XYZ file of C-alpha atoms in Angstrom:
778
model
C 9.827 -2.413 -39.790
C 12.840 -0.308 -39.137
C 16.566 -0.696 -39.705
C 19.012 -1.351 -36.908
C 20.060 2.215 -36.058
C 19.505 4.410 -33.117
C 21.042 7.374 -31.491
C 22.071 6.004 -28.081
C 21.825 9.535 -26.641
C 25.436 8.888 -26.820
C 28.505 10.052 -25.031
C 28.274 10.553 -21.397
C 31.341 12.482 -20.393
C 34.602 11.556 -21.811
C 36.933 9.157 -23.552
C 37.029 6.083 -25.832
C 38.554 3.682 -28.320
C 39.470 2.238 -31.788
C 38.676 -0.973 -33.596
C 39.779 -3.501 -36.090
C 38.966 -3.122 -39.800
C 37.936 -6.700 -40.494
C 34.185 -7.109 -40.571
C 33.017 -9.272 -37.645
C 29.666 -10.847 -36.715
C 29.697 -12.337 -33.261
C 27.401 -13.573 -30.580
C 24.898 -16.451 -30.732
C 22.490 -15.127 -28.221
C 22.244 -15.071 -24.429
C 23.337 -17.809 -22.138
C 23.599 -17.993 -18.356
C 26.907 -17.000 -16.642
C 29.283 -19.659 -15.578
C 32.948 -19.996 -14.779
C 33.856 -20.577 -18.425
C 32.267 -17.330 -19.735
C 33.858 -14.951 -17.221
C 37.430 -15.039 -18.759
C 35.903 -14.130 -22.150
C 33.943 -11.231 -20.620
C 36.993 -10.086 -18.647
C 39.216 -10.061 -21.786
C 36.606 -8.073 -23.766
C 36.209 -5.616 -20.872
C 39.930 -5.116 -20.566
C 40.363 -4.575 -24.319
C 37.474 -2.044 -24.463
C 38.812 -0.027 -21.565
C 42.407 -0.105 -22.724
C 41.343 1.173 -26.108
C 39.427 4.072 -24.566
C 42.194 5.040 -22.198
C 44.837 4.801 -24.842
C 42.789 7.353 -26.851
C 42.619 9.667 -23.793
C 38.880 9.329 -23.457
C 36.514 8.479 -20.617
C 33.773 7.557 -23.074
C 33.502 4.040 -24.527
C 32.500 4.411 -28.204
C 30.369 1.985 -30.151
C 33.150 0.125 -31.812
C 34.666 -0.662 -28.444
C 31.388 -1.558 -26.838
C 30.054 -4.026 -29.501
C 32.727 -6.693 -28.872
C 31.956 -6.466 -25.180
C 28.267 -6.925 -25.953
C 29.192 -10.067 -28.006
C 31.084 -11.481 -25.019
C 27.976 -10.872 -22.914
C 25.960 -13.148 -25.150
C 24.301 -10.874 -27.689
C 24.457 -11.028 -31.448
C 26.255 -8.047 -33.015
C 26.087 -6.786 -36.612
C 29.050 -7.219 -38.804
C 30.870 -3.947 -38.805
C 34.155 -2.245 -39.697
C 35.783 1.017 -38.650
C 37.281 3.289 -41.319
C 39.974 5.350 -39.670
C 41.129 8.782 -40.892
C 43.441 8.575 -43.806
C 42.392 5.067 -44.950
C 41.564 4.976 -48.662
C 40.412 1.309 -49.041
C 36.765 0.315 -48.716
C 36.650 -2.485 -46.105
C 32.827 -2.441 -45.979
C 32.556 -4.344 -49.259
C 32.642 -7.616 -47.234
C 29.566 -6.556 -45.162
C 26.350 -8.264 -46.062
C 23.150 -6.477 -47.292
C 22.114 -3.924 -49.955
C 21.939 -1.177 -47.355
C 24.492 -0.335 -44.658
C 24.548 1.860 -41.553
C 27.171 4.593 -41.398
C 27.964 6.345 -38.046
C 30.485 8.936 -37.039
C 32.664 7.946 -34.062
C 33.384 10.896 -31.737
C 33.244 11.443 -28.020
C 31.944 14.993 -28.613
C 28.853 13.950 -30.501
C 26.470 12.886 -27.736
C 23.349 12.931 -29.908
C 24.466 11.616 -33.275
C 21.062 11.356 -34.904
C 20.362 14.967 -34.139
C 23.726 15.984 -35.526
C 23.128 14.020 -38.748
C 25.965 11.644 -37.824
C 24.031 8.452 -38.515
C 22.805 7.423 -42.031
C 21.272 4.332 -43.644
C 22.250 4.260 -47.280
C 22.613 1.884 -50.225
C 26.109 0.362 -50.140
C 26.978 2.257 -53.320
C 26.712 5.489 -51.422
C 28.779 4.568 -48.419
C 31.984 6.016 -49.828
C 30.426 9.405 -50.327
C 28.952 9.384 -46.819
C 32.288 8.455 -45.256
C 33.953 11.369 -47.097
C 31.182 13.773 -46.038
C 31.453 12.700 -42.360
C 35.198 13.233 -42.435
C 34.806 16.731 -43.682
C 31.817 17.605 -41.552
C 32.889 16.134 -38.213
C 36.619 16.442 -38.248
C 36.352 19.522 -35.970
C 34.346 17.364 -33.515
C 37.314 15.074 -32.873
C 36.242 12.408 -35.350
C 38.157 9.202 -34.694
C 36.723 7.173 -37.519
C 33.509 6.104 -39.214
C 31.728 2.868 -38.332
C 30.057 0.993 -41.197
C 27.772 -1.817 -40.126
C 25.385 -4.409 -41.436
C 21.803 -3.213 -41.409
C 19.736 -5.493 -39.161
C 16.078 -5.182 -40.068
C 13.771 -5.459 -37.096
C 10.463 -4.339 -35.587
C 10.957 -0.921 -34.079
C 7.597 -0.903 -32.199
C 7.737 -0.890 -28.428
C 8.949 -4.321 -27.258
C 10.881 -4.900 -30.527
C 13.699 -2.768 -29.160
C 14.986 -3.027 -25.650
C 17.478 -1.051 -23.553
C 20.034 -3.028 -21.507
C 22.281 -1.064 -19.297
C 24.673 -1.149 -16.324
C 25.146 1.727 -13.939
C 27.578 1.873 -11.030
C 25.690 3.639 -8.230
C 27.139 5.169 -5.102
C 24.390 3.596 -2.935
C 24.085 -0.001 -4.187
C 27.147 -0.554 -6.414
C 26.561 -1.815 -9.902
C 22.929 -2.089 -11.059
C 21.589 -3.748 -14.204
C 18.626 -2.131 -15.999
C 16.289 -3.474 -18.649
C 13.632 -1.370 -20.358
C 12.005 -0.320 -23.594
C 14.669 0.876 -25.951
C 15.198 3.057 -29.058
C 15.486 6.767 -29.415
C 12.271 7.194 -27.460
C 13.468 5.248 -24.443
C 13.320 8.178 -22.051
C 9.980 9.434 -23.463
C 8.449 6.005 -23.027
C 9.788 5.738 -19.483
C 8.172 9.065 -18.552
C 4.810 7.779 -19.657
C 5.041 4.658 -17.423
C 4.882 4.167 -13.729
C 8.361 3.860 -12.237
C 8.116 0.175 -11.598
C 7.140 -0.532 -15.188
C 9.691 1.738 -16.832
C 12.760 -0.307 -15.919
C 13.497 -3.700 -14.486
C 16.344 -3.110 -12.025
C 18.534 -5.810 -10.394
C 21.753 -5.809 -8.417
C 24.341 -8.599 -8.168
C 23.102 -10.987 -5.468
C 19.454 -10.764 -6.724
C 17.839 -14.189 -6.382
C 15.396 -15.831 -8.847
C 12.419 -14.380 -7.068
C 13.746 -10.859 -7.179
C 14.679 -11.148 -10.894
C 11.245 -12.521 -11.660
C 9.571 -9.699 -9.665
C 11.601 -7.076 -11.526
C 11.089 -8.556 -15.010
C 7.418 -9.322 -14.751
C 6.534 -5.884 -13.442
C 8.247 -4.199 -16.449
C 6.685 -2.994 -19.629
C 9.705 -4.473 -21.531
C 8.853 -7.984 -20.362
C 5.154 -7.564 -21.201
C 5.804 -6.399 -24.746
C 8.820 -8.573 -25.483
C 8.058 -11.876 -23.772
C 4.280 -12.185 -24.109
C 2.181 -12.796 -27.140
C 0.089 -9.878 -28.297
C -2.974 -10.058 -30.573
C -1.749 -12.943 -32.623
C 1.901 -11.901 -32.601
C 4.052 -14.491 -30.852
C 6.372 -13.526 -28.040
C 9.499 -11.908 -29.388
C 11.820 -13.517 -26.801
C 11.416 -16.471 -24.491
C 11.266 -15.435 -20.788
C 14.049 -17.870 -19.922
C 16.237 -16.306 -22.548
C 15.683 -12.862 -21.116
C 16.427 -14.111 -17.558
C 19.615 -15.806 -18.771
C 20.754 -12.616 -20.403
C 20.045 -10.630 -17.229
C 22.012 -13.167 -15.136
C 24.948 -12.853 -17.477
C 24.918 -9.061 -17.010
C 24.634 -9.450 -13.201
C 27.789 -11.548 -13.262
C 29.434 -8.975 -15.401
C 28.397 -5.959 -13.278
C 30.967 -6.254 -10.387
C 33.816 -6.833 -12.857
C 32.862 -3.702 -14.772
C 32.457 -1.488 -11.702
C 35.784 -2.679 -10.244
C 37.492 -1.947 -13.572
C 36.142 1.604 -13.665
C 33.289 1.226 -16.164
C 30.663 3.445 -14.533
C 28.044 3.088 -17.168
C 27.512 0.764 -20.155
C 24.436 0.731 -22.307
C 23.170 -1.196 -25.271
C 20.344 0.645 -26.969
C 18.609 -0.571 -28.997
C 18.848 -4.304 -28.357
C 16.682 -5.515 -31.307
C 14.778 -8.737 -31.022
C 14.997 -10.671 -34.198
C 13.593 -14.184 -34.547
C 14.071 -14.839 -30.833
C 17.597 -13.429 -30.614
C 18.763 -10.201 -29.043
C 20.984 -8.032 -31.263
C 23.056 -5.201 -29.839
C 22.801 -2.403 -32.456
C 24.545 0.362 -30.530
C 26.747 0.698 -27.477
C 27.928 3.405 -25.207
C 29.969 3.536 -22.017
C 31.448 5.951 -19.473
C 34.601 5.385 -17.518
C 35.288 6.687 -13.979
C 36.744 5.883 -10.670
C 36.032 2.361 -9.144
C 33.454 2.432 -6.353
C 34.569 3.498 -2.844
C 35.353 0.507 -0.708
C 33.048 0.231 2.365
C 34.722 0.687 5.708
C 35.607 -2.165 8.043
C 32.733 -3.444 10.146
C 32.062 -1.652 13.362
C 32.154 -3.681 16.612
C 28.642 -5.055 17.142
C 29.080 -5.431 20.915
C 29.758 -1.691 21.244
C 26.687 -0.867 19.106
C 24.521 -2.989 21.382
C 25.515 -0.745 24.340
C 23.658 2.160 22.676
C 20.362 0.368 23.111
C 20.775 -1.010 26.597
C 23.504 0.930 28.381
C 24.390 0.092 31.975
C 26.057 3.406 32.565
C 25.731 6.785 30.944
C 27.536 10.178 31.039
C 26.381 13.462 29.640
C 28.521 16.397 28.492
C 27.072 19.866 27.736
C 24.480 20.085 30.494
C 23.882 23.555 31.765
C 22.394 24.711 35.023
C 20.111 26.714 32.803
C 17.805 25.101 30.303
C 19.693 24.017 27.184
C 19.734 20.917 24.932
C 22.003 19.087 27.406
C 19.689 19.860 30.310
C 16.705 18.631 28.335
C 18.558 15.399 27.578
C 19.330 14.921 31.285
C 15.689 15.379 32.267
C 14.556 13.033 29.524
C 17.027 10.392 30.599
C 15.771 10.516 34.120
C 12.090 10.590 33.016
C 12.674 7.489 30.961
C 13.645 5.618 34.141
C 17.424 5.428 33.875
C 18.985 4.856 37.333
C 20.427 8.096 38.615
C 23.284 6.245 40.340
C 24.433 4.974 36.896
C 24.306 8.452 35.434
C 27.068 11.119 35.526
C 27.254 14.685 34.267
C 30.614 16.022 33.078
C 30.666 19.566 34.397
C 33.330 21.255 36.515
C 32.469 23.363 39.521
C 29.043 21.787 40.225
C 28.232 18.884 42.555
C 24.821 17.901 41.198
C 22.256 18.866 38.633
C 18.688 17.528 38.917
C 20.012 15.229 41.618
C 22.634 13.637 39.368
C 26.338 13.661 40.375
C 28.623 15.991 38.386
C 32.304 15.425 37.833
C 34.774 17.872 36.270
C 36.221 15.662 33.519
C 36.815 12.123 32.155
C 39.528 11.479 34.735
C 36.930 11.797 37.526
C 34.769 9.008 36.150
C 34.620 5.990 38.473
C 34.925 3.640 35.466
C 34.478 3.754 31.695
C 30.813 4.302 30.722
C 28.817 2.386 28.154
C 27.528 5.625 26.531
C 28.829 9.162 26.515
C 26.329 11.698 25.030
C 27.941 15.010 23.983
C 26.213 18.326 23.403
C 29.029 20.809 23.075
C 30.295 23.157 20.336
C 32.032 21.260 17.532
C 35.659 21.981 18.522
C 35.080 21.081 22.197
C 32.984 18.046 21.250
C 35.751 16.814 18.971
C 38.381 17.184 21.660
C 36.275 15.392 24.275
C 35.368 12.581 21.871
C 38.999 11.993 20.768
C 40.116 11.906 24.450
C 37.363 9.478 25.436
C 37.892 7.135 22.526
C 41.724 7.146 22.853
C 41.647 6.435 26.571
C 38.818 3.925 26.482
C 36.527 6.017 28.669
C 33.396 5.143 26.630
C 32.400 2.192 24.402
C 29.739 4.208 22.494
C 29.271 7.892 21.959
C 26.265 10.060 20.905
C 27.298 13.406 19.444
C 24.386 15.735 18.822
C 26.698 18.665 18.050
C 26.705 20.089 14.509
C 29.620 21.792 12.708
C 31.488 18.706 11.609
C 31.050 17.532 7.963
C 28.391 20.104 7.213
C 30.951 22.918 6.682
C 34.469 22.967 5.449
C 35.643 24.672 8.689
C 34.466 21.647 10.674
C 35.888 18.902 8.545
C 39.195 18.957 10.416
C 37.271 17.988 13.528
C 35.529 15.170 11.676
C 38.790 13.796 10.325
C 40.487 13.820 13.777
C 37.496 11.970 15.297
C 37.599 9.365 12.447
C 41.232 8.858 13.117
C 40.713 8.325 16.838
C 37.916 5.807 16.186
C 40.030 3.900 13.592
C 42.954 3.683 16.053
C 40.633 2.342 18.773
C 39.455 -0.517 16.587
C 42.896 -2.107 16.932
C 42.181 -2.716 20.646
C 41.246 -6.181 21.897
C 37.713 -5.010 22.639
C 37.170 -3.691 19.127
C 37.166 -0.065 20.097
C 34.479 2.475 20.341
C 31.571 3.504 18.081
C 30.005 6.927 17.506
C 26.446 7.899 16.556
C 26.187 11.289 14.829
C 27.350 13.974 14.794
C 24.574 16.445 14.016
C 21.928 14.057 15.274
C 19.039 14.450 17.712
C 20.076 11.571 19.933
C 18.701 8.062 20.720
C 15.713 6.871 22.831
C 15.529 3.234 23.929
C 12.470 2.111 25.840
C 14.085 -1.171 26.954
C 17.314 0.743 27.766
C 15.306 3.183 29.852
C 16.975 6.307 28.500
C 16.227 9.140 26.108
C 18.791 11.600 24.804
C 16.465 13.252 22.336
C 16.599 16.849 23.272
C 12.902 17.543 22.789
C 11.043 18.643 25.982
C 8.898 15.781 27.266
C 5.791 17.955 27.242
C 6.181 18.323 23.514
C 6.784 14.665 22.803
C 5.354 12.618 25.671
C 5.571 9.000 24.354
C 2.396 8.195 26.155
C 0.966 5.551 23.787
C 0.853 1.810 23.704
C 4.251 0.078 23.506
C 4.815 -0.819 19.871
C 7.338 -3.284 18.430
C 8.777 -0.527 16.267
C 12.318 0.719 15.713
C 12.757 4.023 13.978
C 16.186 4.692 12.406
C 16.394 8.056 10.723
C 19.131 10.137 9.243
C 17.014 13.235 10.088
C 16.328 13.901 13.724
C 13.525 16.278 12.973
C 11.849 13.725 10.779
C 12.153 11.042 13.504
C 10.505 13.213 16.203
C 7.796 14.433 13.808
C 7.083 10.829 12.884
C 6.823 9.857 16.523
C 4.364 12.730 16.989
C 2.298 11.607 13.964
C 2.264 8.084 15.314
C 0.326 9.385 18.339
C -0.879 6.453 20.419
C 2.237 4.352 19.757
C 5.376 4.240 21.917
C 8.280 3.007 19.725
C 10.690 0.501 21.121
C 13.778 2.400 19.902
C 14.328 5.679 18.102
C 17.722 6.303 16.516
C 18.748 9.566 14.769
C 22.100 9.023 13.145
C 22.803 12.421 11.592
C 25.904 12.677 9.472
C 26.794 8.978 9.907
C 30.474 9.864 10.566
C 30.852 6.343 12.039
C 27.706 4.308 12.556
C 25.408 4.175 9.582
C 21.729 3.348 8.972
C 22.681 -0.242 8.111
C 24.776 -0.657 11.268
C 21.791 0.282 13.460
C 19.207 -1.674 11.470
C 21.312 -4.818 11.467
C 21.987 -4.612 15.171
C 18.372 -3.892 15.992
C 17.196 -6.770 13.812
C 18.776 -9.197 16.295
C 16.116 -8.133 18.820
C 13.222 -10.538 18.286
C 10.874 -8.217 20.155
C 10.960 -5.902 17.167
C 8.551 -6.578 14.339
C 8.573 -3.306 12.354
C 11.579 -1.224 11.271
C 11.313 2.338 9.947
C 14.193 3.685 7.937
C 14.436 7.265 6.670
C 17.421 7.943 4.435
C 18.765 11.078 2.858
C 21.872 9.333 1.581
C 23.578 5.907 2.039
C 27.200 5.436 3.116
C 29.380 3.183 0.965
C 28.382 -0.442 1.335
C 25.043 0.274 3.027
C 22.875 -0.385 -0.013
C 23.736 -4.048 -0.398
C 23.534 -4.518 3.340
C 20.028 -3.064 3.382
C 19.008 -5.444 0.542
C 20.288 -8.380 2.526
C 18.449 -7.135 5.672
C 15.209 -6.628 3.739
C 15.390 -10.224 2.545
C 16.017 -11.505 6.051
C 13.266 -9.484 7.701
C 10.645 -10.381 5.013
C 11.603 -14.038 5.338
C 10.907 -13.792 9.116
C 7.584 -11.948 8.561
C 8.928 -8.654 9.828
C 8.504 -5.382 8.050
C 11.174 -2.919 6.876
C 9.476 0.312 5.850
C 11.726 2.743 4.079
C 11.476 6.256 2.820
C 14.144 8.115 0.782
C 14.632 11.918 0.468
C 16.604 13.655 -2.289
C 15.073 12.004 -5.332
C 16.957 13.975 -7.980
C 20.716 14.067 -8.449
C 22.855 16.380 -10.446
C 24.921 13.381 -11.584
C 21.824 11.735 -12.999
C 20.596 14.859 -14.759
C 24.042 15.353 -16.303
C 24.412 11.853 -17.676
C 23.855 11.356 -21.353
C 22.936 7.706 -21.176
C 19.307 6.618 -21.104
C 19.989 4.201 -18.298
C 21.252 6.846 -15.889
C 18.539 9.313 -16.918
C 15.763 6.726 -16.295
C 17.330 4.811 -13.424
C 17.923 7.730 -11.147
C 19.030 7.240 -7.499
C 15.535 7.075 -6.082
C 14.354 4.707 -8.815
C 17.178 2.309 -7.947
C 16.647 2.647 -4.256
C 12.917 1.993 -4.518
C 13.107 -0.862 -7.077
C 15.850 -2.835 -5.410
C 14.552 -2.569 -1.886
C 10.969 -3.383 -2.915
C 12.141 -6.509 -4.812
C 14.169 -7.560 -1.729
C 11.126 -7.391 0.559
C 10.976 -3.802 1.906
C 7.876 -1.630 1.892
C 9.035 1.528 0.060
C 6.976 4.615 0.841
C 6.555 7.118 -1.934
C 5.585 10.014 0.399
C 5.865 10.906 4.063
C 2.167 10.404 4.516
C 2.499 6.910 3.082
C 5.511 6.247 5.297
C 3.451 7.086 8.394
C 0.427 5.090 7.134
C 2.447 2.005 6.365
C 4.074 2.061 9.769
C 0.663 2.355 11.510
C -0.582 -0.579 9.524
C 2.496 -2.750 10.052
C 2.394 -2.213 13.840
C -1.363 -2.741 14.208
C -1.822 -5.617 11.730
C 1.297 -7.676 12.353
C -0.574 -10.406 14.233
C -3.664 -10.339 11.902
C -4.206 -12.514 8.860
C -3.955 -11.118 5.409
C -4.436 -14.213 3.271
C -5.672 -12.579 0.077
C -7.070 -9.579 -1.764
C -10.786 -10.260 -1.220
C -12.122 -7.177 0.463
C -15.252 -6.837 2.601
C -16.359 -3.224 2.709
C -19.102 -1.533 4.771
C -20.312 2.059 5.238
C -23.280 3.970 6.452
C -23.039 6.453 3.532
C -23.744 5.733 -0.066
C -20.972 7.958 -1.341
C -18.393 6.104 0.756
C -19.572 2.747 -0.386
C -19.178 3.885 -3.954
C -15.762 5.390 -3.155
C -14.678 2.010 -1.816
C -15.753 0.304 -5.006
C -14.132 3.018 -7.162
C -10.810 2.699 -5.280
C -10.649 -1.037 -4.773
C -7.421 -1.172 -6.727
C -6.057 -4.733 -6.661
C -8.765 -5.821 -4.233
C -11.778 -7.785 -5.393
C -15.250 -7.411 -3.818
C -16.490 -11.045 -3.453
C -20.108 -12.048 -3.103
C -20.965 -12.761 0.504
C -21.827 -16.354 1.497
C -25.491 -17.305 1.979
C -25.245 -17.615 5.799
C -23.812 -14.087 5.971
C -26.516 -12.662 3.633
C -29.227 -14.263 5.690
C -27.843 -12.985 8.954
C -27.388 -9.470 7.558
C -30.910 -9.505 6.107
C -32.342 -10.458 9.484
C -30.333 -7.679 11.145
C -31.503 -5.089 8.690
C -35.105 -6.248 9.026
C -34.877 -5.802 12.785
C -34.000 -2.189 12.214
C -36.687 -1.630 9.553
C -34.228 -1.505 6.630
C -35.224 -4.678 4.807
C -37.005 -2.705 2.118
C -34.286 -0.136 1.790
C -30.971 -1.987 1.936
C -29.930 -4.795 -0.339
C -27.164 -7.044 1.036
C -24.163 -6.557 -1.192
C -20.407 -5.890 -1.019
C -19.735 -3.019 -0.328
C -22.572 -2.998 2.151
C -24.410 0.355 2.588
C -26.188 0.174 5.945
C -27.572 3.777 5.676
C -27.406 6.374 8.464
C -30.395 4.720 10.159
C -28.501 1.790 11.758
C -27.602 2.392 15.389
C -24.446 1.644 17.320
C -25.273 -1.945 18.117
C -26.581 -2.694 14.631
C -23.595 -1.050 12.903
C -21.131 -3.052 14.947
C -23.003 -6.306 14.372
C -23.102 -5.693 10.582
C -19.314 -5.155 10.620
C -18.780 -8.326 12.655
C -20.902 -10.454 10.224
C -19.135 -9.006 7.139
C -15.629 -9.635 8.518
C -16.535 -13.214 9.565
C -17.609 -14.240 6.091
C -15.361 -16.950 4.614
C -15.170 -15.010 1.254
C -13.535 -12.024 2.975
C -9.788 -11.792 3.497
C -9.499 -8.226 4.748
C -11.922 -5.545 5.693
C -12.594 -1.752 5.439
C -15.317 -0.392 7.710
C -16.326 3.199 6.945
C -18.367 5.426 9.233
C -19.692 8.871 8.461
C -20.282 9.821 12.083
C -22.810 12.585 11.637
C -25.787 10.211 11.852
C -28.085 10.883 14.819
C -28.436 7.114 15.292
C -24.734 6.838 16.405
C -23.017 7.955 19.552
C -19.915 9.596 18.171
C -19.636 12.918 20.043
C -17.819 13.605 23.283
C -20.136 14.153 26.257
C -21.387 17.722 26.295
C -24.348 20.036 26.279
C -27.140 19.793 23.768
C -26.989 16.040 23.219
C -26.927 12.773 25.181
C -23.955 11.166 23.390
C -20.679 10.056 24.982
C -18.034 8.669 22.622
C -16.341 7.000 25.611
C -19.377 5.123 26.806
C -19.016 1.326 26.858
C -22.047 0.886 24.662
C -21.136 3.645 22.188
C -19.957 2.860 18.648
C -16.253 3.314 19.389
C -16.127 0.668 22.081
C -18.240 -1.678 20.007
C -16.157 -1.300 16.842
C -12.881 -1.795 18.737
C -14.250 -5.037 20.224
C -15.250 -6.234 16.731
C -11.844 -5.459 15.264
C -9.928 -6.929 18.191
C -11.957 -10.171 18.031
C -11.429 -10.554 14.324
C -8.289 -12.301 13.232
C -8.283 -10.591 9.795
C -6.653 -7.343 8.873
C -9.130 -4.487 8.938
C -9.028 -0.661 8.747
C -11.609 1.895 9.874
C -12.539 5.093 8.082
C -13.999 8.168 9.800
C -14.889 10.668 7.112
C -15.840 13.875 8.892
C -14.429 17.159 10.160
C -12.620 18.207 13.366
C -15.743 17.875 15.530
C -15.272 14.107 15.239
C -11.520 13.986 15.945
C -12.281 12.663 19.472
C -14.168 9.760 17.921
C -11.267 8.923 15.656
C -8.719 9.331 18.452
C -10.750 7.075 20.751
C -10.686 4.289 18.129
C -6.904 4.788 17.551
C -6.113 4.886 21.229
C -7.671 1.515 21.624
C -5.685 -0.129 18.818
C -7.705 0.385 15.642
C -6.175 1.841 12.473
C -8.199 4.833 11.415
C -8.140 6.786 8.185
C -10.157 9.896 7.349
C -10.898 8.979 3.692
C -11.711 5.684 2.095
C -9.392 6.190 -0.947
C -6.342 6.687 1.231
C -7.268 3.738 3.460
C -7.668 1.328 0.595
C -4.515 2.448 -1.213
C -2.280 1.931 1.774
C -4.044 -1.289 2.775
C -3.473 -2.662 -0.702
C 0.287 -1.874 -0.415
C 0.488 -3.582 2.943
C -1.556 -6.648 2.077
C 0.215 -7.059 -1.276
C 3.542 -7.122 0.634
C 2.205 -9.698 3.099
C 1.059 -11.929 0.316
C 4.082 -11.414 -1.983
C 6.687 -12.146 0.695
C 4.698 -14.661 2.742
C 4.885 -12.319 5.765
């Protein structure tokens, strides 16, 4: 057992408060937020912030934070503050033989390390107070807090961390984790999803349950363990979380950027706040006014298009022109802005905006920043284009270009006062937009390098990085996305603007989002969109770059150090129904699965696995993860036994799951074994592995020295594709071999199968996807 003291890894950066000298003990435990509790919370918040600001601090000290914790429903130890110059001993009214003594100073961020926290018999408090005054006066000591010592279990789960952090991406976020002085060390030992339960205002019951039950804090605090009863009822923890979620917007709006209680001790079923810390700052940036949706829609299906920056020689603008024509856009609806030339590539040229026959739906600009800014401002102000694509760089990336960016923003803002809602702009510093239904492509990548020759896929890619978008399209070889948007600097249109608009297209089933940073207001919009798409059985697959932030590293609170920007991004979006990729490889893999398996069943985690190599069958069992490997039904076992006997394998192969059919089974036998396995009622999803070096299989391209032809209608590729296509269950294929067998793998992929080159990677990604399908009813 340990006394109720911890170093909260204290002051974050700034200023704080003072307190009354009467001992107080407040808070009867958590209760759910309602209209009657908010005035109490608001008063406590106002008092705490006023005290800190009056003292000229941007740090909320413990004596200011504890009354706020009480208003939020936690029990708080009786405590007093002894200010400089006071000679009485107000702690005599505090209960207990031992008391906690803490120095109060904004410049002591790690009080335990500095010796500024002591637990002593009450008879020694006066001496400690005098010692603190002498020792810490040079550190800006504002007073000494003397508190009741709350005895509690300091083991993991006996102490929690409860925090609030105002994030730039998602606004205020509430965090719950294991607490105490080792909070960060414990978090580093845990997977990210288990280190903290993270929720944002607006989280529904399912999202809160998901966040809580995934966390180590819930497991150790709310579940019995080896004869020890649960320390806190799950409903009580949820009620406390809901109260904090109601408090979060109030705190952020008032300028409380961080607020943390650590530890929150669990004593006889009640949470006690034993330390408090806060940091003040500017209120969050208000999101901009909504952009006109009708103008955004023009970007995906324009009726007319103009290009600026096209050269008679090959340049990005000329590549854009050729790609637009190659995509099937009508030449008579296309115009090039270029003086002194009549036509380029058969497309009419005009000298300037005045020469346009009528305003265009989309104007794509590939000019130097200054010229681009002038043209955009003119087109927007005069209503010459409803939507603009600016691929030019040199705007917000450098100080010298920010004047151009501000002028363009002003022109766009002024246009929004028009009856039609004004213009919208995608970019600048983007790679363009490609829309298959819109029959145009302004990506300035030569068609020979990115041919888009695959099967039409119900996939929209929205990426802040143009290079990532085209690299992703190249990796998704065999798939032709419905829409590709690269939004660059997001000067006007943001990731959320595009995703929301594209979500209205019911032909789209899968949405890829690559973010390097979110604009104000986009985070909550993405959460709402993720909930919507998951509810409709559609997939939002997201990947975030820039996982570390200087602001997070600089913060002295455990909440900010543990709940960094990427942790918040990943946790909130996953709980809302998005598939969050941890790596670029996983991003690509999840998109391939989501596109290929959208119409397939994924009813559970019972895996049927087959291979013709013993090592691969073992690998599938070793990497089954959340999958189970059920026993196959008797009819399946009998059919497989008969098949194996036909091929002379009855004495070699035992029917099991995973099923090792050995390298002896031929093309027809291999495909039939896969069909029988997938058809079994005990199997929900399948993984079929093939090590293609077996001489019994036709897996090589036609050539000298052998009689195989991977493209033959009776070869293994065609047979396996038929099996997978006829099966209504989700299934992946594994081809574990070197480059010689790339044509075999490509043949399978070109015909609609999902192929991996190693079983462990296949099962890991399949588990993520099937888990999402089950968890969100997709």
